[in-house]
Short mmCIF file of C-alpha atoms in Angstrom, two decimals:
data_model
loop_
_atom_site.label_atom_id
_atom_site.label_comp_id
_atom_site.label_asym_id
_atom_site.label_seq_id
_atom_site.Cartn_x
_atom_site.Cartn_y
_atom_site.Cartn_z
CA MET A 1 0.00 0.00 0.00
CA THR A 2 1.41 3.39 -1.09
CA THR A 3 1.19 6.29 1.28
CA ALA A 4 0.50 9.65 -0.35
CA ALA A 5 2.88 12.48 0.41
CA PRO A 6 1.56 15.05 2.83
CA PRO A 7 0.10 18.09 1.03
CA ASP A 8 2.56 20.43 2.69
CA LEU A 9 5.47 18.32 1.32
CA ASP A 10 4.08 18.49 -2.22
CA GLU A 11 3.73 22.23 -1.89
CA ALA A 12 7.30 22.50 -0.65
CA VAL A 13 8.61 20.46 -3.60
CA ASP A 14 6.61 22.56 -6.05
CA ALA A 15 7.86 25.75 -4.49
CA GLU A 16 11.47 24.53 -4.64
CA THR A 17 11.03 23.49 -8.27
CA GLN A 18 9.59 26.88 -9.18
CA GLU A 19 12.38 28.67 -7.37
CA THR A 20 14.97 26.59 -9.22
CA GLU A 21 13.32 27.38 -12.54
CA ARG A 22 13.30 31.09 -11.71
CA LEU A 23 16.95 30.92 -10.73
CA ILE A 24 17.88 29.12 -13.94
CA ALA A 25 15.92 31.63 -16.04
CA ALA A 26 17.75 34.48 -14.29
CA TYR A 27 21.04 32.60 -14.58
CA ARG A 28 20.70 32.43 -18.37
CA ARG A 29 20.43 36.21 -18.55
CA MET A 30 23.56 36.81 -16.49
CA ARG A 31 26.99 37.64 -17.78
CA ARG A 32 29.68 34.99 -17.54
CA ALA A 33 31.36 36.56 -14.49
CA GLU A 34 28.02 36.73 -12.67
CA ARG A 35 27.22 33.12 -13.54
CA LEU A 36 30.55 32.01 -12.10
CA GLN A 37 29.77 33.73 -8.80
CA VAL A 38 26.36 32.03 -8.62
CA ALA A 39 27.87 28.61 -9.38
CA ARG A 40 30.50 29.00 -6.67
CA ARG A 41 27.83 29.70 -4.04
CA ALA A 42 25.42 26.98 -5.25
CA SER A 43 24.82 23.65 -3.53
CA PRO A 44 26.28 20.53 -5.20
CA ALA A 45 22.87 19.58 -6.61
CA LEU A 46 22.23 23.07 -7.96
CA ARG A 47 25.76 23.25 -9.35
CA ASP A 48 25.08 20.09 -11.36
CA ALA A 49 21.87 21.63 -12.68
CA LEU A 50 23.73 24.82 -13.64
CA ALA A 51 26.39 22.78 -15.44
CA GLU A 52 23.63 21.32 -17.60
CA VAL A 53 22.39 24.83 -18.27
CA GLU A 54 25.89 25.94 -19.29
CA TYR A 55 26.11 22.98 -21.67
CA ASP A 56 22.78 23.89 -23.27
CA MET A 57 23.78 27.55 -23.52
CA ALA A 58 27.02 26.59 -25.26
CA LEU A 59 25.06 24.59 -27.82
CA GLU A 60 22.71 27.51 -28.43
CA ARG A 61 25.25 30.33 -28.43
CA SER A 62 26.77 30.05 -31.91
CA PRO A 63 27.81 27.53 -34.56
CA GLY A 64 31.39 27.59 -33.29
CA SER A 65 30.35 27.14 -29.68
CA MET A 66 28.17 24.17 -30.67
CA ALA A 67 31.01 22.65 -32.68
CA VAL A 68 33.55 22.98 -29.87
CA THR A 69 31.08 21.65 -27.29
CA LEU A 70 29.85 18.63 -29.20
CA THR A 71 33.35 17.59 -30.32
CA GLU A 72 34.87 18.32 -26.89
CA GLY A 73 37.32 20.79 -28.39
CA THR A 74 38.32 18.79 -31.47
CA GLU A 75 36.66 21.33 -33.71
CA LEU A 76 38.66 24.57 -33.53
CA GLN A 77 37.42 28.11 -33.11
CA ALA A 78 39.20 31.17 -34.48
CA PRO A 79 38.44 34.90 -34.84
CA HIS A 80 37.73 34.66 -38.58
CA LEU A 81 35.37 31.74 -38.01
CA ALA A 82 33.63 33.75 -35.30
CA LEU A 83 32.80 36.33 -37.98
CA ILE A 84 30.94 33.60 -39.88
CA ASP A 85 29.18 32.66 -36.64
CA GLN A 86 28.03 36.25 -36.17
CA LEU A 87 26.36 36.29 -39.58
CA PHE A 88 24.42 33.12 -38.79
CA GLN A 89 23.45 34.53 -35.40
CA ARG A 90 21.96 37.54 -37.14
CA MET A 91 20.06 35.31 -39.54
CA ALA A 92 18.77 33.14 -36.71
CA GLN A 93 17.54 36.25 -34.90
CA GLY A 94 15.31 37.03 -37.88
CA GLU A 95 17.45 39.49 -39.81
CA SER A 96 17.26 39.11 -43.59
CA ILE A 97 20.76 39.58 -44.94
CA LYS A 98 22.91 38.90 -47.98
CA ALA A 99 26.52 38.12 -47.11
CA LEU A 100 29.60 37.51 -49.25
CA ILE A 101 32.67 35.99 -47.61
CA THR A 102 35.93 35.57 -49.51
CA MET A 103 38.76 33.73 -47.80
CA PRO A 104 41.61 31.35 -48.65
CA PRO A 105 41.46 27.56 -48.85
CA ARG A 106 42.14 25.33 -45.83
CA HIS A 107 40.96 27.96 -43.37
CA GLY A 108 37.79 26.19 -42.25
CA LYS A 109 35.26 28.09 -44.33
CA SER A 110 33.27 25.11 -45.64
CA GLN A 111 33.38 23.18 -42.37
CA ARG A 112 31.90 26.16 -40.58
CA ALA A 113 29.62 27.82 -43.16
CA ALA A 114 28.31 24.74 -44.97
CA ARG A 115 28.20 22.22 -42.09
CA TRP A 116 28.24 23.36 -38.48
CA ALA A 117 26.46 26.66 -39.13
CA PRO A 118 23.44 25.19 -40.96
CA LEU A 119 23.23 22.45 -38.30
CA TRP A 120 23.16 25.13 -35.59
CA TYR A 121 20.64 27.21 -37.55
CA MET A 122 18.34 24.17 -37.84
CA ALA A 123 18.47 23.68 -34.09
CA GLN A 124 17.29 27.28 -33.67
CA HIS A 125 14.64 27.05 -36.40
CA PRO A 126 13.55 23.45 -37.06
CA ASP A 127 10.64 24.84 -39.12
CA HIS A 128 12.97 26.56 -41.64
CA ARG A 129 14.28 25.14 -44.89
CA ILE A 130 17.90 25.39 -46.01
CA MET A 131 19.47 25.09 -49.47
CA ILE A 132 23.14 24.29 -49.98
CA ALA A 133 24.82 24.57 -53.38
CA SER A 134 28.42 24.02 -54.46
CA TYR A 135 30.25 23.77 -57.77
CA GLY A 136 29.30 20.12 -58.07
CA ALA A 137 26.48 17.98 -56.74
CA ASP A 138 28.97 15.64 -55.06
CA LEU A 139 30.36 18.38 -52.82
CA ALA A 140 26.93 19.80 -51.99
CA VAL A 141 25.62 16.33 -51.12
CA GLU A 142 28.72 15.69 -49.04
CA HIS A 143 27.83 18.73 -46.94
CA SER A 144 24.20 17.61 -46.70
CA ARG A 145 25.17 14.06 -45.73
CA TRP A 146 27.44 15.40 -43.01
CA ILE A 147 24.59 17.46 -41.55
CA ARG A 148 22.18 14.53 -41.76
CA ASP A 149 24.62 12.22 -40.01
CA ALA A 150 25.32 14.89 -37.37
CA ILE A 151 21.59 15.00 -36.62
CA LYS A 152 21.63 11.23 -36.18
CA THR A 153 24.59 11.51 -33.80
CA TYR A 154 23.84 14.69 -31.89
CA GLY A 155 20.09 15.07 -32.47
CA PRO A 156 18.93 14.27 -28.91
CA ARG A 157 21.37 16.81 -27.49
CA ILE A 158 20.42 19.65 -29.86
CA GLY A 159 16.71 18.92 -30.18
CA LEU A 160 16.65 17.69 -33.78
CA ALA A 161 15.33 14.53 -35.41
CA LEU A 162 15.01 13.27 -38.98
CA HIS A 163 11.64 12.37 -40.40
CA ALA A 164 11.44 8.63 -40.98
CA GLY A 165 10.13 9.00 -44.52
CA SER A 166 12.61 11.61 -45.75
CA LYS A 167 16.25 11.19 -44.82
CA ALA A 168 18.12 10.95 -48.15
CA ALA A 169 21.63 12.40 -48.28
CA HIS A 170 20.70 15.16 -50.74
CA ARG A 171 17.30 15.97 -49.26
CA PHE A 172 15.83 15.38 -45.83
CA GLU A 173 13.11 16.74 -43.59
CA LEU A 174 12.91 17.19 -39.86
CA ALA A 175 10.52 15.71 -37.35
CA ASP A 176 9.41 16.51 -33.83
CA PRO A 177 11.89 14.61 -31.58
CA LYS A 178 9.08 13.60 -29.21
CA THR A 179 6.21 12.70 -31.55
CA GLY A 180 7.99 11.94 -34.81
CA GLU A 181 5.57 14.17 -36.69
CA ARG A 182 6.91 15.89 -39.82
CA LEU A 183 8.00 19.50 -39.39
CA ARG A 184 8.22 22.12 -42.08
CA GLY A 185 12.00 22.34 -41.81
CA GLY A 186 14.57 20.46 -43.83
CA LEU A 187 17.48 20.71 -46.23
CA VAL A 188 18.10 20.23 -49.94
CA ALA A 189 21.49 20.18 -51.69
CA ALA A 190 22.49 20.46 -55.34
CA GLY A 191 25.38 21.39 -57.56
CA VAL A 192 25.64 24.68 -59.41
CA GLY A 193 23.54 24.32 -62.53
CA GLY A 194 21.33 21.71 -60.90
CA GLY A 195 17.74 22.14 -59.83
CA LEU A 196 16.64 23.21 -56.37
CA THR A 197 12.97 22.54 -56.90
CA GLY A 198 10.43 22.21 -54.17
CA LYS A 199 9.65 24.55 -51.32
CA GLY A 200 11.35 27.87 -50.91
CA ALA A 201 14.32 28.39 -48.62
CA HIS A 202 14.69 30.57 -45.56
CA LEU A 203 18.46 30.26 -45.90
CA ALA A 204 20.54 29.60 -49.03
CA ILE A 205 24.25 28.81 -48.75
CA VAL A 206 26.49 28.82 -51.82
CA ASP A 207 29.87 27.33 -50.95
CA ASP A 208 32.69 27.27 -53.52
CA PRO A 209 30.61 27.87 -56.67
CA ILE A 210 33.71 27.46 -58.90
CA LYS A 211 35.69 24.23 -58.95
CA ASP A 212 39.09 25.27 -60.27
CA ALA A 213 41.07 27.66 -62.44
CA ALA A 214 39.99 25.94 -65.66
CA ASP A 215 36.31 26.53 -64.90
CA ALA A 216 37.06 30.08 -63.77
CA GLU A 217 38.79 30.89 -67.05
CA SER A 218 35.87 29.60 -69.13
CA PRO A 219 33.52 32.42 -70.19
CA THR A 220 30.87 29.81 -70.96
CA LEU A 221 30.96 28.32 -67.47
CA ARG A 222 30.98 31.75 -65.86
CA ARG A 223 27.88 32.74 -67.86
CA ARG A 224 26.22 29.45 -66.93
CA LEU A 225 26.96 30.06 -63.25
CA TRP A 226 25.47 33.55 -63.40
CA ALA A 227 22.38 32.32 -65.23
CA TRP A 228 21.87 29.66 -62.56
CA TRP A 229 22.32 32.26 -59.86
CA THR A 230 19.70 34.60 -61.25
CA ALA A 231 17.19 31.93 -62.34
CA VAL A 232 17.45 29.37 -59.54
CA ILE A 233 18.84 30.67 -56.24
CA ASN A 234 17.15 34.04 -56.27
CA THR A 235 13.79 32.59 -57.22
CA ARG A 236 13.78 29.96 -54.46
CA LEU A 237 14.52 32.29 -51.55
CA GLU A 238 11.71 33.27 -49.21
CA PRO A 239 10.93 37.02 -49.14
CA THR A 240 12.45 37.33 -45.67
CA GLY A 241 15.16 34.76 -46.30
CA SER A 242 18.92 35.17 -46.13
CA ILE A 243 21.67 34.12 -48.48
CA LEU A 244 25.37 33.55 -47.88
CA VAL A 245 28.03 33.10 -50.55
CA ILE A 246 31.42 31.92 -49.37
CA GLN A 247 34.29 31.22 -51.74
CA THR A 248 37.90 31.64 -52.63
CA ARG A 249 38.41 34.02 -55.54
CA TRP A 250 39.43 32.55 -58.86
CA HIS A 251 38.72 35.23 -61.45
CA GLU A 252 37.75 38.88 -61.62
CA GLN A 253 34.40 37.87 -63.11
CA ASP A 254 33.65 34.90 -60.84
CA LEU A 255 30.42 34.92 -58.84
CA ALA A 256 31.85 37.19 -56.13
CA GLY A 257 33.18 39.56 -58.77
CA ARG A 258 29.80 39.80 -60.48
CA LEU A 259 28.03 40.39 -57.18
CA LEU A 260 30.46 43.15 -56.23
CA GLU A 261 29.79 44.88 -59.55
CA GLY A 262 26.02 44.37 -59.48
CA GLU A 263 23.36 47.01 -58.96
CA ASP A 264 22.70 45.70 -55.46
CA ALA A 265 26.38 45.50 -54.47
CA ASP A 266 25.79 47.90 -51.57
CA ASP A 267 23.15 45.55 -50.14
CA TRP A 268 25.73 42.84 -49.50
CA ILE A 269 27.68 42.41 -46.31
CA LYS A 270 31.24 41.82 -47.49
CA LEU A 271 33.84 40.00 -45.43
CA ASP A 272 37.11 40.02 -47.35
CA LEU A 273 39.59 37.87 -45.42
CA PRO A 274 42.95 37.55 -47.19
CA ALA A 275 45.53 35.11 -45.85
CA ILE A 276 47.86 38.04 -45.16
CA CYS A 277 46.23 41.30 -44.13
CA ASP A 278 46.87 44.00 -46.72
CA SER A 279 44.35 46.67 -45.76
CA GLU A 280 43.79 49.00 -42.84
CA ASP A 281 40.03 48.27 -42.93
CA ASP A 282 40.47 44.55 -42.28
CA PRO A 283 37.28 42.98 -40.82
CA LEU A 284 39.33 41.51 -37.97
CA GLY A 285 41.27 44.69 -37.30
CA ARG A 286 44.56 42.91 -38.04
CA PRO A 287 47.76 44.88 -38.53
CA ILE A 288 48.95 44.82 -42.12
CA GLY A 289 51.10 41.77 -42.70
CA SER A 290 49.28 39.57 -40.14
CA ALA A 291 48.20 36.04 -40.98
CA LEU A 292 44.50 35.13 -40.96
CA TRP A 293 44.87 32.01 -38.82
CA PRO A 294 48.36 32.21 -37.29
CA ALA A 295 47.68 29.27 -34.96
CA ARG A 296 47.51 26.98 -38.00
CA PHE A 297 49.08 28.90 -40.88
CA GLY A 298 51.74 31.35 -39.79
CA ARG A 299 53.59 33.69 -42.11
CA ARG A 300 56.37 31.19 -42.78
CA THR A 301 53.87 28.52 -43.79
CA LEU A 302 51.99 30.96 -45.98
CA ALA A 303 55.28 32.02 -47.59
CA LYS A 304 55.85 28.39 -48.53
CA PHE A 305 52.37 28.22 -50.03
CA ARG A 306 53.13 31.37 -51.98
CA ARG A 307 56.31 29.96 -53.46
CA ALA A 308 54.58 26.68 -54.26
CA VAL A 309 51.51 28.08 -56.03
CA GLY A 310 53.06 31.11 -57.73
CA GLU A 311 52.11 34.76 -57.56
CA ARG A 312 48.95 34.65 -59.66
CA VAL A 313 47.35 31.83 -57.69
CA TRP A 314 48.54 33.36 -54.43
CA TRP A 315 46.87 36.68 -55.16
CA SER A 316 43.64 35.05 -56.29
CA LEU A 317 43.06 32.14 -53.91
CA TYR A 318 44.91 33.40 -50.85
CA GLN A 319 44.65 37.17 -51.05
CA GLN A 320 41.21 37.27 -52.72
CA LYS A 321 42.45 39.66 -55.40
CA PRO A 322 42.22 37.85 -58.73
CA ARG A 323 44.32 39.37 -61.44
CA PRO A 324 44.69 38.88 -65.16
CA LEU A 325 47.80 37.06 -66.33
CA GLU A 326 51.07 38.88 -65.72
CA GLY A 327 51.46 41.82 -68.05
CA GLY A 328 54.35 42.66 -70.32
CA VAL A 329 55.92 45.61 -68.51
CA TRP A 330 56.74 44.56 -64.92
CA LYS A 331 57.79 41.13 -63.67
CA TRP A 332 57.31 39.80 -60.16
CA PRO A 333 60.98 38.93 -59.55
CA TRP A 334 61.95 42.56 -60.15
CA ILE A 335 59.93 43.42 -57.04
CA THR A 336 60.28 40.35 -54.85
CA ASP A 337 64.03 39.88 -55.42
CA ASN A 338 64.84 43.48 -54.50
CA ARG A 339 62.48 44.04 -51.61
CA THR A 340 63.91 45.40 -48.36
CA SER A 341 62.55 45.12 -44.85
CA PRO A 342 61.54 48.16 -42.78
CA MET A 343 64.31 47.27 -40.31
CA ALA A 344 66.98 47.19 -43.02
CA PHE A 345 65.62 50.43 -44.45
CA ARG A 346 66.48 52.24 -41.23
CA GLY A 347 70.10 52.29 -42.34
CA VAL A 348 69.31 53.89 -45.71
CA ASP A 349 70.08 57.62 -46.09
CA LEU A 350 67.74 59.17 -48.65
CA SER A 351 68.85 62.26 -50.50
CA ARG A 352 65.34 63.06 -51.77
CA VAL A 353 61.82 62.03 -50.86
CA VAL A 354 58.70 62.88 -52.82
CA VAL A 355 54.99 62.17 -52.57
CA ALA A 356 53.01 61.68 -55.77
CA VAL A 357 49.24 61.91 -56.11
CA ASP A 358 47.14 60.78 -59.06
CA THR A 359 43.56 62.01 -58.72
CA ALA A 360 42.18 59.65 -61.39
CA GLY A 361 39.93 62.39 -62.73
CA GLY A 362 37.47 62.09 -59.85
CA GLY A 363 36.49 64.42 -57.10
CA ASP A 364 34.24 62.30 -54.94
CA GLU A 365 34.48 59.03 -53.12
CA LYS A 366 32.47 57.12 -55.72
CA ASN A 367 35.25 57.44 -58.28
CA ASP A 368 38.32 55.25 -58.62
CA GLU A 369 41.03 55.31 -56.01
CA THR A 370 43.31 58.29 -55.69
CA GLY A 371 46.87 57.10 -56.10
CA LEU A 372 49.04 58.31 -53.21
CA VAL A 373 52.61 56.97 -53.08
CA ALA A 374 55.81 58.12 -51.39
CA ALA A 375 59.27 57.25 -52.70
CA GLY A 376 62.85 58.31 -52.17
CA ARG A 377 66.31 57.93 -53.64
CA THR A 378 69.88 57.70 -52.42
CA THR A 379 72.93 59.43 -53.81
CA ASP A 380 74.10 56.19 -55.42
CA GLY A 381 71.00 55.93 -57.60
CA HIS A 382 68.84 53.45 -55.72
CA TYR A 383 65.12 54.11 -55.29
CA TYR A 384 62.79 53.13 -52.45
CA VAL A 385 59.00 52.96 -52.50
CA VAL A 386 58.28 53.69 -48.85
CA ALA A 387 54.49 54.08 -48.62
CA ASP A 388 51.29 53.44 -50.55
CA ARG A 389 48.28 55.16 -49.00
CA SER A 390 46.07 55.09 -52.05
CA GLU A 391 42.37 54.81 -51.40
CA ARG A 392 39.02 56.24 -52.41
CA MET A 393 38.96 59.76 -51.07
CA GLY A 394 37.00 62.91 -51.77
CA ALA A 395 38.39 66.37 -52.31
CA ASP A 396 37.49 67.25 -48.72
CA THR A 397 39.94 64.70 -47.32
CA ARG A 398 42.47 64.24 -50.11
CA GLY A 399 44.57 67.30 -49.39
CA HIS A 400 45.00 66.47 -45.71
CA LYS A 401 45.93 62.86 -46.46
CA VAL A 402 48.54 64.00 -49.00
CA CYS A 403 50.03 66.53 -46.60
CA ARG A 404 50.11 64.11 -43.66
CA LEU A 405 51.95 61.54 -45.78
CA ALA A 406 54.43 64.25 -46.83
CA LEU A 407 54.99 65.06 -43.16
CA ASP A 408 55.38 61.39 -42.22
CA VAL A 409 58.09 60.75 -44.82
CA ASP A 410 59.67 64.23 -44.69
CA ALA A 411 59.03 64.86 -48.39
CA ASP A 412 60.65 67.80 -50.17
CA ALA A 413 58.11 67.80 -53.02
CA ILE A 414 54.55 66.76 -53.85
CA ILE A 415 53.96 65.65 -57.43
CA VAL A 416 50.47 66.33 -58.82
CA GLU A 417 49.26 65.27 -62.25
CA ASP A 418 47.43 68.18 -63.84
CA ASN A 419 45.55 66.25 -66.53
CA PHE A 420 42.41 66.04 -64.41
CA GLY A 421 41.94 69.19 -62.36
CA GLY A 422 45.60 69.56 -61.48
CA ASP A 423 45.28 73.29 -60.68
CA GLN A 424 42.44 72.55 -58.30
CA ALA A 425 44.30 69.57 -56.81
CA ALA A 426 47.36 71.73 -56.10
CA GLN A 427 45.21 74.40 -54.47
CA ILE A 428 43.47 71.77 -52.30
CA ILE A 429 46.90 70.63 -51.08
CA ARG A 430 47.99 74.20 -50.29
CA GLN A 431 44.81 74.83 -48.33
CA ALA A 432 45.22 71.54 -46.46
CA TRP A 433 48.79 72.43 -45.49
CA ALA A 434 47.57 75.79 -44.18
CA ASP A 435 44.96 73.95 -42.09
CA LEU A 436 47.56 71.61 -40.63
CA GLN A 437 49.86 74.56 -40.00
CA ARG A 438 47.16 76.37 -38.03
CA ASN A 439 46.54 73.20 -36.01
CA GLY A 440 50.23 72.88 -35.22
CA GLU A 441 50.63 69.56 -37.05
CA THR A 442 53.40 70.84 -39.33
CA LYS A 443 55.59 71.72 -36.31
CA GLY A 444 57.17 74.65 -38.12
CA ARG A 445 58.27 72.68 -41.18
CA LEU A 446 58.19 74.34 -44.57
CA MET A 447 55.63 73.15 -47.06
CA PRO A 448 57.07 70.81 -49.73
CA GLY A 449 57.19 72.23 -53.21
CA ILE A 450 54.28 71.32 -55.46
CA ILE A 451 55.36 70.04 -58.85
CA GLU A 452 52.57 69.85 -61.41
CA VAL A 453 53.20 67.42 -64.23
CA HIS A 454 51.27 66.65 -67.38
CA ALA A 455 51.12 63.13 -68.81
CA LYS A 456 51.81 64.01 -72.41
CA GLN A 457 52.97 60.56 -73.43
CA GLY A 458 51.09 57.29 -73.32
CA LYS A 459 51.17 55.28 -70.15
CA ARG A 460 53.46 52.65 -71.64
CA LEU A 461 56.04 55.27 -72.61
CA ARG A 462 55.95 56.69 -69.08
CA ALA A 463 56.03 53.29 -67.42
CA GLU A 464 58.77 51.55 -69.40
CA PRO A 465 61.74 53.64 -68.16
CA ILE A 466 60.67 53.05 -64.55
CA ALA A 467 60.19 49.35 -65.26
CA GLN A 468 63.78 49.35 -66.57
CA LEU A 469 64.97 50.68 -63.23
CA TYR A 470 63.10 47.80 -61.57
CA SER A 471 64.65 45.28 -63.96
CA GLN A 472 68.12 46.58 -63.05
CA GLY A 473 67.45 45.99 -59.35
CA LEU A 474 67.56 49.70 -58.55
CA VAL A 475 64.03 49.99 -57.10
CA HIS A 476 63.31 48.54 -53.69
CA HIS A 477 59.92 48.26 -52.02
CA VAL A 478 60.15 48.82 -48.28
CA GLY A 479 57.96 46.04 -46.92
CA GLU A 480 55.03 44.81 -48.97
CA HIS A 481 52.57 46.96 -50.88
CA PRO A 482 50.23 44.27 -52.21
CA ARG A 483 47.75 46.36 -54.16
CA LEU A 484 50.36 48.56 -55.78
CA GLU A 485 52.45 45.53 -56.69
CA GLY A 486 49.41 43.77 -58.08
CA GLN A 487 48.74 46.74 -60.37
CA LEU A 488 52.35 46.87 -61.53
CA VAL A 489 52.75 43.25 -62.57
CA THR A 490 49.30 42.84 -64.10
CA TRP A 491 49.02 46.11 -65.98
CA ILE A 492 48.78 45.68 -69.72
CA PRO A 493 48.88 48.73 -72.00
CA GLY A 494 45.32 49.56 -73.01
CA MET A 495 43.84 48.71 -69.62
CA GLU A 496 42.09 51.39 -67.55
CA SER A 497 44.23 53.73 -65.51
CA PRO A 498 45.83 51.98 -62.51
CA ASP A 499 46.01 54.85 -60.05
CA ARG A 500 48.54 53.40 -57.62
CA MET A 501 50.89 52.56 -60.47
CA ASP A 502 50.53 56.03 -61.98
CA ALA A 503 51.40 57.66 -58.66
CA ALA A 504 54.43 55.41 -58.22
CA VAL A 505 55.61 56.13 -61.78
CA HIS A 506 55.25 59.89 -61.22
CA ALA A 507 57.23 59.71 -57.98
CA LEU A 508 60.04 57.60 -59.40
CA THR A 509 60.21 59.64 -62.61
CA GLU A 510 60.65 62.80 -60.61
CA LEU A 511 63.40 61.20 -58.53
CA ALA A 512 65.18 59.77 -61.56
CA ASP A 513 64.96 62.95 -63.67
CA PRO A 514 68.47 64.47 -63.71
CA ALA A 515 66.94 67.92 -64.20
CA ALA A 516 64.85 67.68 -61.05
CA THR A 517 67.68 68.20 -58.57
CA SER A 518 71.42 68.09 -58.34
CA ALA A 519 71.33 65.97 -55.22
CA GLY A 520 72.57 62.61 -56.25
CA SER A 521 71.30 62.89 -59.82
CA SER A 522 73.18 61.37 -62.70
CA SER A 523 72.41 61.69 -66.38
CA TYR A 524 71.37 58.75 -68.59
CA SER A 525 73.21 58.61 -71.87
CA ASP A 526 70.17 57.37 -73.77
CA GLN A 527 67.90 60.04 -72.23
CA ARG A 528 65.24 57.39 -71.64
CA LEU A 529 63.78 59.36 -68.73
CA ALA A 530 63.46 62.63 -70.61
CA GLY A 531 60.12 63.86 -71.93
CA ARG A 532 58.08 61.07 -70.44
CA ARG A 533 55.42 63.33 -68.99
#
């Protein structure tokens, strides 16, 4: 015979249960430091309950947190992968976004964006549908199979279950873990060019839409990819859905390139993550020259990759800056074989330093970049490119940026091309110097002379003499200037104006012109530097 518990005992148990639930609800809202304090003061039984809560919170927090928790640390987390996590967190919170991520191979992009992240997203929204596409059906199905098998393995822990009647590798649907009833959520995978028929998607993921360099170089395959993009992916997305494209760059007109040039380019969130940071606006805030994942691929390892794959592949796949084949004026070895480090440069005594600015014919920030390069020379006829601060800049900021660079490098002259508003550009610089002088930034230094030049000759005629100096090993880049160097070695006569290259050519031409100054100048018998402007 079973004796019923006294009513007052039942009430006490209920009250304790409710209090525990309230505590756990409050605990979830606390910061980590506050949660640690609560756990330290908790009873052993409550501490065990809070440990379970921490486990659940880790699974819910982000794709990376789920991955690390479920694999007990085997799956790695890194700052660049956390950026991917943040995008999926925004999507899961209901934000409709379009995101484009470009990053190098072997840095965990597919494992995170096409596997763990969609698995995590499903756990947050089991009623949502996901589409995954890759360059080939095999790769897309491989991602889908991985997610399906992860649900089989981890489903009870993350609250997911497969529907008994729909669990194929390329297409599966979810079920209620308790009742087995079919839910609206699921996943479908296909290769680029394949069909993604059926219900619409709340989330579409396009991972590595281009297989290799051969496909990237094919205009036919690039057109086919774009047609598939416009006719299939965009038509299957729910009105409030999100889309994420993640790839390594292969070609200037690959999918990422077309998206960046499209009418809705400003609508895309762009995460450009080169293997070696080459920009001051890096999404991770890395210093220039820093590796993307130094714990796995440090600079020495990346340098080996660079030597192994060659400059063109390095710039495309690793730096996310695809270039046309090397042009006919500059060669990579002329730059790489004569580069000097900033430390070694400290012992160099420059006899002249100039700053050159090429305004590219534009006065607002929507135009091409303004070329802004500083260079110097020694008395023995060696030249040093010391800074490249080219960027998109309007007339309201250009003058100050030019003057600050001149101050930083102690320039004696500022070279301004007068083809496109040169008179106005020179006046902007003079006004900017006066502003800095009033603010005390010039510290009593005299303003560098402004030398206005006119590009009378074609770009090839102006560039070739400077390229000859490079070929003779007389020009040294201090550190790396990736975007300038990319313009130099890929420029082909007839291409649009490369602003960084133009600025560098103007600076070096001024330094090499024997009529410019008597300090360390020497005449060339063939006069190859004369009349090039």
